[in-house]
Amino acid sequence: MRLIRPLVETLHAYVPGEQPKIRGLVKLNTNENPYPPSPRVLRALRAAIDGRLRLYPNPTSDALRERLAVLHGCTPDHIVVGNGSDEILALATRAFVEPASPTEKKPRSKTARPPGATLVQYFTPSYSLYPVLADIHGAVRNPVPLKPGFRLPTVTDLRRGGRWRFDAALTFVTTPSAPTGCGYPRAALEALCANQRGVVVLDEAYVDFAAENALALALRYPNVLVARTFSKAYSLCFQRVGYAVASPDLVAALHKIKDSYNVNGLGQVAALASLDDLDYYRANFARVRATRGWLSERLGALGFDVTPSQTNFIFCRPPHFPAEDWFRQLRERRVLVRWFGARDVRDYLRITVGTPAEAKALLRAVRTILRR
Ligand SMILES: *Cc1c(COP(=O)(O)O)cnc(C)c1O
């Protein structure tokens, strides 16, 4: 008897960025925040480590949801907390998309349209987890290319292009985008959301480094869910806390299907304490933005084609030889950046904005490579 489902046998898992075992690398590959969590967060965590670890945590992260509701000017029933925002994205896939039958996944004729209820739609390039979530769920992927320069297509563009599905059960939009770092105007996102009949997830993992956000759309449109995370902006990747803001109906659906105790207790403590020290984090956002501007300029001067960034990373096309070689040569010089092999991005490197010292180390390595 077969032990593993055929779907799982053929899956390609998501490939996370490397977490190197060797020390002393300049680690600019996974968009972690270069600054530590606030001292208040570390104190709150230490104070929470005692005999109470034997108890289950609050199953729905209520204290955190109440605080987030105040922050965002809504009620807690608009908020669901996840084990990282990756869990929010997975829950949305499971709650809003019908798995396709095997025949729908491989239509016999090229003109056969899969039903919208089975579609997970996203732009390319964007977060490479979306197709993996679609595949795990047995849904049908609908990747649609961005415009040249990684710009967001308008609704008119999408209608003309013919590939976009306004009836897709679920559409993921990374905003500001990854891996490109491009910001999308809120008005353009609103036009997109208003024309989609299914759910639109606005994945705002990097929004704290951007000039604007689209949270208001989650409170205005019943089909819009904004996903946020404490990982990047709040220096809490290790703790795994993310959340969604959406209409109470969508939120209730995610609450129904999540694991009972999906967010660990220390994660809830850390996230809550972060919100007590927003000034500390806002100062960090400003530092990251300043380093981003400076590093973008320097890389540009060295011949890199730098995409303007609204995030804590820089997406750039390096000069003279292939990006993959740059990736390897930088690694030999102990600087770790990210290179993706997909056709539409293989000429680029994604470089996390670190501290000024890390940025300088990167530039030193780049200059050494250029001299050879
Ligand atoms: C990092 C990231 C996430 C999720 O981060 P979590 O650590 O799971 O909260 C979601 N979307 C994008 C685009 C990301 O880069």
mmCIF file of C-alpha atoms and ligand atoms in Angstrom:
data_model
loop_
_atom_site.group_PDB
_atom_site.id
_atom_site.type_symbol
_atom_site.label_atom_id
_atom_site.label_comp_id
_atom_site.label_asym_id
_atom_site.label_seq_id
_atom_site.Cartn_x
_atom_site.Cartn_y
_atom_site.Cartn_z
ATOM 1 C CA MET A 1 0.000 0.000 0.000
ATOM 2 C CA ARG A 2 1.172 3.542 -0.798
ATOM 3 C CA LEU A 3 2.043 5.445 2.379
ATOM 4 C CA ILE A 4 2.354 8.940 0.992
ATOM 5 C CA ARG A 5 -0.155 10.798 -1.172
ATOM 6 C CA PRO A 6 0.976 11.154 -4.801
ATOM 7 C CA LEU A 7 0.488 14.924 -4.502
ATOM 8 C CA VAL A 8 2.983 15.040 -1.638
ATOM 9 C CA GLU A 9 5.432 12.725 -3.429
ATOM 10 C CA THR A 10 5.676 15.169 -6.323
ATOM 11 C CA LEU A 11 5.780 18.393 -4.249
ATOM 12 C CA HIS A 12 8.730 20.746 -4.356
ATOM 13 C CA ALA A 13 9.104 22.217 -0.884
ATOM 14 C CA TYR A 14 9.737 25.910 -0.251
ATOM 15 C CA VAL A 15 13.466 26.624 -0.107
ATOM 16 C CA PRO A 16 14.279 28.951 2.806
ATOM 17 C CA GLY A 17 17.409 31.104 2.745
ATOM 18 C CA GLU A 18 20.458 29.504 4.285
ATOM 19 C CA GLN A 19 21.022 29.831 8.040
ATOM 20 C CA PRO A 20 24.771 29.167 8.021
ATOM 21 C CA LYS A 21 26.402 27.228 10.840
ATOM 22 C CA ILE A 22 29.744 28.959 10.427
ATOM 23 C CA ARG A 23 30.133 32.174 12.348
ATOM 24 C CA GLY A 24 31.577 35.419 11.107
ATOM 25 C CA LEU A 25 29.565 35.590 7.894
ATOM 26 C CA VAL A 26 27.987 38.885 6.958
ATOM 27 C CA LYS A 27 24.459 37.550 6.713
ATOM 28 C CA LEU A 28 22.413 39.551 4.217
ATOM 29 C CA ASN A 29 20.328 36.726 2.751
ATOM 30 C CA THR A 30 17.049 36.386 4.675
ATOM 31 C CA ASN A 31 15.909 39.959 5.376
ATOM 32 C CA GLU A 32 16.235 39.675 9.124
ATOM 33 C CA ASN A 33 16.406 42.969 10.997
ATOM 34 C CA PRO A 34 20.047 43.797 11.836
ATOM 35 C CA TYR A 35 19.050 45.308 15.198
ATOM 36 C CA PRO A 36 18.041 43.239 18.225
ATOM 37 C CA PRO A 37 14.558 43.330 19.770
ATOM 38 C CA SER A 38 13.996 46.128 22.277
ATOM 39 C CA PRO A 39 15.407 45.611 25.801
ATOM 40 C CA ARG A 40 11.797 45.638 27.047
ATOM 41 C CA VAL A 41 11.020 42.631 24.887
ATOM 42 C CA LEU A 42 14.028 40.736 26.217
ATOM 43 C CA ARG A 43 13.022 41.601 29.801
ATOM 44 C CA ALA A 44 9.431 40.491 29.204
ATOM 45 C CA LEU A 45 10.650 37.188 27.768
ATOM 46 C CA ARG A 46 12.994 36.537 30.691
ATOM 47 C CA ALA A 47 10.225 37.344 33.169
ATOM 48 C CA ALA A 48 7.918 34.867 31.418
ATOM 49 C CA ILE A 49 10.339 31.938 31.666
ATOM 50 C CA ASP A 50 9.342 30.178 34.850
ATOM 51 C CA GLY A 51 7.067 27.383 36.059
ATOM 52 C CA ARG A 52 4.219 28.718 33.928
ATOM 53 C CA LEU A 53 5.816 27.119 30.885
ATOM 54 C CA ARG A 54 3.814 24.003 31.851
ATOM 55 C CA LEU A 55 0.549 25.806 30.986
ATOM 56 C CA TYR A 56 -1.026 26.098 27.538
ATOM 57 C CA PRO A 57 -0.874 29.615 26.126
ATOM 58 C CA ASN A 58 -3.976 31.608 25.243
ATOM 59 C CA PRO A 59 -5.297 29.790 22.158
ATOM 60 C CA THR A 60 -6.339 32.929 20.277
ATOM 61 C CA SER A 61 -3.617 35.358 21.435
ATOM 62 C CA ASP A 62 -6.314 37.578 22.956
ATOM 63 C CA ALA A 63 -4.105 40.120 24.728
ATOM 64 C CA LEU A 64 -2.123 40.648 21.556
ATOM 65 C CA ARG A 65 -5.259 40.918 19.401
ATOM 66 C CA GLU A 66 -6.698 43.523 21.754
ATOM 67 C CA ARG A 67 -3.528 45.589 21.558
ATOM 68 C CA LEU A 68 -3.319 45.276 17.780
ATOM 69 C CA ALA A 69 -6.960 46.332 17.512
ATOM 70 C CA VAL A 70 -6.174 49.556 19.379
ATOM 71 C CA LEU A 71 -3.143 50.129 17.150
ATOM 72 C CA HIS A 72 -5.135 49.667 13.950
ATOM 73 C CA GLY A 73 -8.396 51.316 15.040
ATOM 74 C CA CYS A 74 -10.561 48.226 14.809
ATOM 75 C CA THR A 75 -11.974 45.545 17.115
ATOM 76 C CA PRO A 76 -10.228 42.248 18.034
ATOM 77 C CA ASP A 77 -12.660 40.290 15.851
ATOM 78 C CA HIS A 78 -10.863 41.833 12.861
ATOM 79 C CA ILE A 79 -7.586 40.163 13.891
ATOM 80 C CA VAL A 80 -6.183 36.640 13.849
ATOM 81 C CA VAL A 81 -2.661 35.832 15.042
ATOM 82 C CA GLY A 82 -0.511 33.192 13.381
ATOM 83 C CA ASN A 83 2.686 31.251 13.886
ATOM 84 C CA GLY A 84 4.460 33.741 11.655
ATOM 85 C CA SER A 85 2.575 35.348 8.808
ATOM 86 C CA ASP A 86 3.503 32.294 6.723
ATOM 87 C CA GLU A 87 0.871 30.459 8.758
ATOM 88 C CA ILE A 88 -1.663 33.176 7.926
ATOM 89 C CA LEU A 89 -0.937 32.656 4.212
ATOM 90 C CA ALA A 90 -1.335 28.882 4.578
ATOM 91 C CA LEU A 91 -4.584 29.270 6.540
ATOM 92 C CA ALA A 92 -5.965 31.593 3.869
ATOM 93 C CA THR A 93 -5.191 29.008 1.197
ATOM 94 C CA ARG A 94 -6.962 26.287 3.163
ATOM 95 C CA ALA A 95 -9.945 28.449 4.117
ATOM 96 C CA PHE A 96 -10.685 30.150 0.804
ATOM 97 C CA VAL A 97 -9.584 27.800 -2.012
ATOM 98 C CA GLU A 98 -11.113 24.530 -3.188
ATOM 99 C CA PRO A 99 -8.615 21.776 -3.974
ATOM 100 C CA ALA A 100 -8.848 20.897 -7.660
ATOM 101 C CA SER A 101 -9.601 17.424 -8.898
ATOM 102 C CA PRO A 102 -6.561 15.859 -10.622
ATOM 103 C CA THR A 103 -8.168 16.406 -14.037
ATOM 104 C CA GLU A 104 -8.649 20.113 -13.385
ATOM 105 C CA LYS A 105 -4.981 20.441 -12.521
ATOM 106 C CA LYS A 106 -3.972 19.158 -15.941
ATOM 107 C CA PRO A 107 -6.665 20.374 -18.343
ATOM 108 C CA ARG A 108 -6.868 18.241 -21.494
ATOM 109 C CA SER A 109 -7.192 21.202 -23.800
ATOM 110 C CA LYS A 110 -5.196 24.397 -23.499
ATOM 111 C CA THR A 111 -8.360 26.468 -23.615
ATOM 112 C CA ALA A 112 -10.032 24.700 -20.681
ATOM 113 C CA ARG A 113 -10.434 27.170 -17.824
ATOM 114 C CA PRO A 114 -10.105 25.833 -14.296
ATOM 115 C CA PRO A 115 -12.939 27.009 -12.033
ATOM 116 C CA GLY A 116 -12.068 30.216 -10.177
ATOM 117 C CA ALA A 117 -12.782 28.477 -6.860
ATOM 118 C CA THR A 118 -9.608 26.375 -7.299
ATOM 119 C CA LEU A 119 -7.256 29.234 -8.242
ATOM 120 C CA VAL A 120 -4.386 30.671 -6.230
ATOM 121 C CA GLN A 121 -3.263 33.750 -8.139
ATOM 122 C CA TYR A 122 -0.138 35.867 -7.693
ATOM 123 C CA PHE A 123 2.233 38.070 -9.640
ATOM 124 C CA THR A 124 5.640 36.930 -10.777
ATOM 125 C CA PRO A 125 8.105 37.585 -9.444
ATOM 126 C CA SER A 126 6.756 37.688 -5.893
ATOM 127 C CA TYR A 127 7.040 35.593 -2.725
ATOM 128 C CA SER A 128 8.033 32.069 -3.780
ATOM 129 C CA LEU A 129 5.955 30.522 -0.985
ATOM 130 C CA TYR A 130 2.634 31.190 -2.793
ATOM 131 C CA PRO A 131 2.999 28.474 -5.468
ATOM 132 C CA VAL A 132 4.161 26.032 -2.800
ATOM 133 C CA LEU A 133 1.034 26.712 -0.721
ATOM 134 C CA ALA A 134 -1.133 26.216 -3.808
ATOM 135 C CA ASP A 135 0.585 22.920 -4.584
ATOM 136 C CA ILE A 136 0.334 21.594 -1.025
ATOM 137 C CA HIS A 137 -3.379 22.314 -1.076
ATOM 138 C CA GLY A 138 -3.898 20.751 -4.502
ATOM 139 C CA ALA A 139 -5.097 24.084 -5.875
ATOM 140 C CA VAL A 140 -4.362 25.482 -9.332
ATOM 141 C CA ARG A 141 -1.663 28.155 -9.596
ATOM 142 C CA ASN A 142 -2.250 31.240 -11.680
ATOM 143 C CA PRO A 143 1.035 33.189 -11.897
ATOM 144 C CA VAL A 144 0.737 36.450 -13.846
ATOM 145 C CA PRO A 145 3.814 38.512 -14.771
ATOM 146 C CA LEU A 146 4.309 42.039 -13.437
ATOM 147 C CA LYS A 147 4.925 44.809 -15.967
ATOM 148 C CA PRO A 148 8.473 45.683 -17.092
ATOM 149 C CA GLY A 149 10.435 47.215 -14.228
ATOM 150 C CA PHE A 150 8.421 45.013 -11.838
ATOM 151 C CA ARG A 151 5.521 47.467 -11.886
ATOM 152 C CA LEU A 152 2.009 46.494 -10.846
ATOM 153 C CA PRO A 153 -0.353 46.052 -13.830
ATOM 154 C CA THR A 154 -3.475 48.219 -13.753
ATOM 155 C CA VAL A 155 -6.916 46.629 -13.865
ATOM 156 C CA THR A 156 -7.097 47.677 -17.537
ATOM 157 C CA ASP A 157 -3.748 45.942 -18.218
ATOM 158 C CA LEU A 158 -5.048 42.807 -16.517
ATOM 159 C CA ARG A 159 -8.276 42.826 -18.537
ATOM 160 C CA ARG A 160 -6.339 43.235 -21.775
ATOM 161 C CA GLY A 161 -3.703 40.648 -20.880
ATOM 162 C CA GLY A 162 -6.307 37.895 -20.635
ATOM 163 C CA ARG A 163 -4.401 35.739 -18.136
ATOM 164 C CA TRP A 164 -5.602 37.386 -14.965
ATOM 165 C CA ARG A 165 -8.643 35.859 -13.278
ATOM 166 C CA PHE A 166 -10.989 38.270 -11.541
ATOM 167 C CA ASP A 167 -12.826 35.207 -10.222
ATOM 168 C CA ALA A 168 -9.768 33.621 -8.538
ATOM 169 C CA ALA A 169 -10.660 32.342 -5.071
ATOM 170 C CA LEU A 170 -7.443 33.764 -3.660
ATOM 171 C CA THR A 171 -5.006 36.393 -4.912
ATOM 172 C CA PHE A 172 -1.716 37.107 -3.126
ATOM 173 C CA VAL A 173 -0.091 40.501 -3.567
ATOM 174 C CA THR A 174 3.229 41.187 -1.830
ATOM 175 C CA THR A 175 3.261 44.887 -1.003
ATOM 176 C CA PRO A 176 5.794 46.335 -0.887
ATOM 177 C CA SER A 177 6.920 43.559 -3.134
ATOM 178 C CA ALA A 178 9.462 40.811 -2.634
ATOM 179 C CA PRO A 179 11.977 39.984 -3.969
ATOM 180 C CA THR A 180 11.944 43.259 -5.925
ATOM 181 C CA GLY A 181 11.419 45.749 -3.079
ATOM 182 C CA CYS A 182 9.019 47.835 -5.210
ATOM 183 C CA GLY A 183 6.241 49.741 -3.482
ATOM 184 C CA TYR A 184 2.754 49.735 -5.002
ATOM 185 C CA PRO A 185 0.500 52.788 -4.572
ATOM 186 C CA ARG A 186 -2.493 52.219 -2.318
ATOM 187 C CA ALA A 187 -4.900 53.533 -4.951
ATOM 188 C CA ALA A 188 -3.673 50.894 -7.428
ATOM 189 C CA LEU A 189 -4.094 48.170 -4.822
ATOM 190 C CA GLU A 190 -7.568 49.433 -4.022
ATOM 191 C CA ALA A 191 -8.607 49.297 -7.691
ATOM 192 C CA LEU A 192 -7.336 45.714 -7.845
ATOM 193 C CA CYS A 193 -9.147 44.663 -4.649
ATOM 194 C CA ALA A 194 -12.390 46.340 -5.706
ATOM 195 C CA ASN A 195 -12.386 44.349 -8.964
ATOM 196 C CA GLN A 196 -11.529 40.940 -7.465
ATOM 197 C CA ARG A 197 -14.488 38.723 -6.631
ATOM 198 C CA GLY A 198 -12.425 36.354 -4.439
ATOM 199 C CA VAL A 199 -10.213 37.088 -1.440
ATOM 200 C CA VAL A 200 -7.156 39.307 -1.871
ATOM 201 C CA VAL A 201 -4.319 38.862 0.620
ATOM 202 C CA LEU A 202 -2.096 41.926 0.792
ATOM 203 C CA ASP A 203 1.130 40.518 2.208
ATOM 204 C CA GLU A 204 2.653 43.490 4.018
ATOM 205 C CA ALA A 205 5.645 41.686 5.543
ATOM 206 C CA TYR A 206 7.932 44.689 4.790
ATOM 207 C CA VAL A 207 5.459 47.533 5.104
ATOM 208 C CA ASP A 208 7.130 49.198 8.088
ATOM 209 C CA PHE A 209 10.055 50.137 5.840
ATOM 210 C CA ALA A 210 7.731 51.635 3.202
ATOM 211 C CA ALA A 211 6.214 55.064 2.663
ATOM 212 C CA GLU A 212 2.595 53.874 2.734
ATOM 213 C CA ASN A 213 0.473 50.892 3.714
ATOM 214 C CA ALA A 214 -2.887 49.485 2.654
ATOM 215 C CA LEU A 215 -4.269 48.404 6.006
ATOM 216 C CA ALA A 216 -7.357 50.582 5.563
ATOM 217 C CA LEU A 217 -8.453 48.340 2.669
ATOM 218 C CA ALA A 218 -8.828 45.383 5.055
ATOM 219 C CA LEU A 219 -11.266 47.435 7.114
ATOM 220 C CA ARG A 220 -13.148 48.741 4.078
ATOM 221 C CA TYR A 221 -13.471 45.676 1.778
ATOM 222 C CA PRO A 222 -14.999 42.391 2.959
ATOM 223 C CA ASN A 223 -12.690 40.401 0.627
ATOM 224 C CA VAL A 224 -9.352 41.975 1.644
ATOM 225 C CA LEU A 225 -6.996 40.517 4.220
ATOM 226 C CA VAL A 226 -3.780 42.295 5.201
ATOM 227 C CA ALA A 227 -1.036 40.006 6.522
ATOM 228 C CA ARG A 228 1.635 41.465 8.813
ATOM 229 C CA THR A 229 4.543 39.958 10.702
ATOM 230 C CA PHE A 230 6.700 40.711 13.732
ATOM 231 C CA SER A 231 9.609 38.946 12.020
ATOM 232 C CA LYS A 232 11.160 41.614 9.854
ATOM 233 C CA ALA A 233 10.330 45.023 11.315
ATOM 234 C CA TYR A 234 10.178 43.896 14.957
ATOM 235 C CA SER A 235 13.301 41.718 14.917
ATOM 236 C CA LEU A 236 11.375 38.607 16.001
ATOM 237 C CA CYS A 237 11.934 36.007 13.249
ATOM 238 C CA PHE A 238 12.950 33.509 15.929
ATOM 239 C CA GLN A 239 9.641 33.826 17.766
ATOM 240 C CA ARG A 240 7.279 33.239 14.799
ATOM 241 C CA VAL A 241 4.440 35.728 15.190
ATOM 242 C CA GLY A 242 2.363 37.224 12.404
ATOM 243 C CA TYR A 243 -1.231 38.341 12.076
ATOM 244 C CA ALA A 244 -3.991 39.233 9.686
ATOM 245 C CA VAL A 245 -6.434 42.114 9.683
ATOM 246 C CA ALA A 246 -9.672 41.428 7.801
ATOM 247 C CA SER A 247 -13.432 41.462 8.068
ATOM 248 C CA PRO A 248 -14.803 39.469 11.040
ATOM 249 C CA ASP A 249 -16.169 36.822 8.623
ATOM 250 C CA LEU A 250 -12.778 36.084 7.085
ATOM 251 C CA VAL A 251 -11.110 36.192 10.503
ATOM 252 C CA ALA A 252 -13.650 33.761 11.966
ATOM 253 C CA ALA A 253 -12.973 31.348 9.094
ATOM 254 C CA LEU A 254 -9.236 31.347 9.838
ATOM 255 C CA HIS A 255 -9.881 30.907 13.568
ATOM 256 C CA LYS A 256 -11.979 27.830 12.795
ATOM 257 C CA ILE A 257 -9.246 25.975 10.951
ATOM 258 C CA LYS A 258 -6.069 26.994 12.761
ATOM 259 C CA ASP A 259 -4.327 24.671 15.231
ATOM 260 C CA SER A 260 -5.734 25.155 18.722
ATOM 261 C CA TYR A 261 -2.520 26.600 20.181
ATOM 262 C CA ASN A 262 -0.936 27.914 17.017
ATOM 263 C CA VAL A 263 1.107 30.712 18.595
ATOM 264 C CA ASN A 264 3.498 29.768 21.401
ATOM 265 C CA GLY A 265 3.272 31.670 24.672
ATOM 266 C CA LEU A 266 6.686 33.309 24.517
ATOM 267 C CA GLY A 267 5.881 34.550 21.034
ATOM 268 C CA GLN A 268 2.718 36.208 22.334
ATOM 269 C CA VAL A 269 4.686 37.793 25.201
ATOM 270 C CA ALA A 270 7.400 39.089 22.871
ATOM 271 C CA ALA A 271 4.998 40.513 20.302
ATOM 272 C CA LEU A 272 2.926 42.258 22.955
ATOM 273 C CA ALA A 273 6.019 43.775 24.577
ATOM 274 C CA SER A 274 7.202 45.019 21.153
ATOM 275 C CA LEU A 275 4.073 47.121 20.907
ATOM 276 C CA ASP A 276 5.026 48.763 24.217
ATOM 277 C CA ASP A 277 8.190 50.130 22.654
ATOM 278 C CA LEU A 278 7.169 51.384 19.231
ATOM 279 C CA ASP A 279 9.542 54.367 19.456
ATOM 280 C CA TYR A 280 12.484 51.969 19.644
ATOM 281 C CA TYR A 281 11.330 50.187 16.486
ATOM 282 C CA ARG A 282 10.500 53.376 14.596
ATOM 283 C CA ALA A 283 14.071 54.524 15.200
ATOM 284 C CA ASN A 284 15.270 51.211 13.726
ATOM 285 C CA PHE A 285 13.033 51.586 10.650
ATOM 286 C CA ALA A 286 14.569 55.013 10.087
ATOM 287 C CA ARG A 287 18.095 53.595 10.424
ATOM 288 C CA VAL A 288 17.369 50.799 7.960
ATOM 289 C CA ARG A 289 15.884 53.286 5.478
ATOM 290 C CA ALA A 290 18.943 55.530 5.821
ATOM 291 C CA THR A 291 21.360 52.640 5.228
ATOM 292 C CA ARG A 292 19.181 51.474 2.321
ATOM 293 C CA GLY A 293 19.469 54.861 0.623
ATOM 294 C CA TRP A 294 23.209 55.051 1.139
ATOM 295 C CA LEU A 295 23.878 51.468 0.052
ATOM 296 C CA SER A 296 21.636 51.793 -3.027
ATOM 297 C CA GLU A 297 23.601 54.845 -4.100
ATOM 298 C CA ARG A 298 26.985 53.162 -3.595
ATOM 299 C CA LEU A 299 25.949 50.008 -5.437
ATOM 300 C CA GLY A 300 24.603 52.169 -8.258
ATOM 301 C CA ALA A 301 27.942 53.981 -8.472
ATOM 302 C CA LEU A 302 29.695 50.598 -8.752
ATOM 303 C CA GLY A 303 27.627 49.672 -11.796
ATOM 304 C CA PHE A 304 24.782 47.761 -10.155
ATOM 305 C CA ASP A 305 21.327 48.347 -11.591
ATOM 306 C CA VAL A 306 19.421 48.987 -8.367
ATOM 307 C CA THR A 307 15.621 48.690 -8.169
ATOM 308 C CA PRO A 308 14.259 51.466 -5.892
ATOM 309 C CA SER A 309 13.424 49.770 -2.589
ATOM 310 C CA GLN A 310 10.601 50.300 -0.101
ATOM 311 C CA THR A 311 11.755 47.356 2.023
ATOM 312 C CA ASN A 312 14.732 46.261 4.144
ATOM 313 C CA PHE A 313 16.449 44.692 1.141
ATOM 314 C CA ILE A 314 17.844 45.804 -2.199
ATOM 315 C CA PHE A 315 17.150 43.983 -5.452
ATOM 316 C CA CYS A 316 19.859 44.696 -7.995
ATOM 317 C CA ARG A 317 21.410 43.474 -11.223
ATOM 318 C CA PRO A 318 25.176 43.207 -10.796
ATOM 319 C CA PRO A 319 27.546 44.210 -13.623
ATOM 320 C CA HIS A 320 30.073 42.288 -15.764
ATOM 321 C CA PHE A 321 29.260 38.670 -14.961
ATOM 322 C CA PRO A 322 26.242 36.546 -13.993
ATOM 323 C CA ALA A 323 24.459 37.159 -10.704
ATOM 324 C CA GLU A 324 25.001 33.547 -9.705
ATOM 325 C CA ASP A 325 28.791 34.058 -9.944
ATOM 326 C CA TRP A 326 28.479 37.195 -7.847
ATOM 327 C CA PHE A 327 26.545 35.207 -5.270
ATOM 328 C CA ARG A 328 29.314 32.584 -5.096
ATOM 329 C CA GLN A 329 32.176 35.058 -5.108
ATOM 330 C CA LEU A 330 30.564 37.109 -2.337
ATOM 331 C CA ARG A 331 30.082 33.953 -0.323
ATOM 332 C CA GLU A 332 33.780 33.084 -0.741
ATOM 333 C CA ARG A 333 34.414 36.506 0.781
ATOM 334 C CA ARG A 334 32.092 35.674 3.669
ATOM 335 C CA VAL A 335 29.183 37.817 2.530
ATOM 336 C CA LEU A 336 25.948 35.914 2.152
ATOM 337 C CA VAL A 337 23.239 37.367 -0.123
ATOM 338 C CA ARG A 338 20.295 35.705 -1.877
ATOM 339 C CA TRP A 339 20.170 34.576 -5.473
ATOM 340 C CA PHE A 340 17.074 32.977 -7.008
ATOM 341 C CA GLY A 341 17.382 30.712 -10.025
ATOM 342 C CA ALA A 342 13.926 31.468 -11.475
ATOM 343 C CA ARG A 343 14.134 32.770 -15.035
ATOM 344 C CA ASP A 344 12.644 36.215 -14.392
ATOM 345 C CA VAL A 345 14.988 37.038 -11.495
ATOM 346 C CA ARG A 346 18.167 35.042 -12.129
ATOM 347 C CA ASP A 347 20.060 38.159 -13.247
ATOM 348 C CA TYR A 348 19.521 39.771 -9.844
ATOM 349 C CA LEU A 349 20.784 39.589 -6.280
ATOM 350 C CA ARG A 350 18.617 40.305 -3.257
ATOM 351 C CA ILE A 351 20.682 41.937 -0.548
ATOM 352 C CA THR A 352 19.324 42.563 2.948
ATOM 353 C CA VAL A 353 20.022 46.027 4.347
ATOM 354 C CA GLY A 354 22.149 45.335 7.423
ATOM 355 C CA THR A 355 23.907 47.704 9.777
ATOM 356 C CA PRO A 356 26.158 50.377 8.254
ATOM 357 C CA ALA A 357 29.146 48.156 9.187
ATOM 358 C CA GLU A 358 27.645 45.198 7.313
ATOM 359 C CA ALA A 359 26.872 47.390 4.316
ATOM 360 C CA LYS A 360 30.504 48.540 4.302
ATOM 361 C CA ALA A 361 31.730 44.940 4.480
ATOM 362 C CA LEU A 362 29.533 44.106 1.496
ATOM 363 C CA LEU A 363 30.888 47.063 -0.490
ATOM 364 C CA ARG A 364 34.481 46.063 0.347
ATOM 365 C CA ALA A 365 33.827 42.580 -0.985
ATOM 366 C CA VAL A 366 32.149 43.996 -4.098
ATOM 367 C CA ARG A 367 35.142 46.260 -4.818
ATOM 368 C CA THR A 368 37.582 43.361 -4.384
ATOM 369 C CA ILE A 369 35.580 41.267 -6.837
ATOM 370 C CA LEU A 370 35.399 44.142 -9.328
ATOM 371 C CA ARG A 371 39.188 44.566 -9.247
ATOM 372 C CA ARG A 372 39.798 40.995 -10.376
HETATM 373 C C1 LIG B 1 9.241 36.944 5.553
HETATM 374 C C2 LIG B 1 7.989 36.994 4.752
HETATM 375 C C3 LIG B 1 6.780 36.514 5.244
HETATM 376 C C4 LIG B 1 6.552 35.760 6.509
HETATM 377 O O1 LIG B 1 7.310 35.902 7.539
HETATM 378 P P1 LIG B 1 7.002 35.139 8.910
HETATM 379 O O2 LIG B 1 8.334 35.042 9.506
HETATM 380 O O3 LIG B 1 6.377 33.821 8.599
HETATM 381 O O4 LIG B 1 6.068 36.027 9.634
HETATM 382 C C5 LIG B 1 5.647 36.650 4.475
HETATM 383 N N1 LIG B 1 5.690 37.216 3.271
HETATM 384 C C6 LIG B 1 6.829 37.679 2.754
HETATM 385 C C7 LIG B 1 6.812 38.301 1.410
HETATM 386 C C8 LIG B 1 8.019 37.572 3.469
HETATM 387 O O5 LIG B 1 9.153 37.997 2.936
#
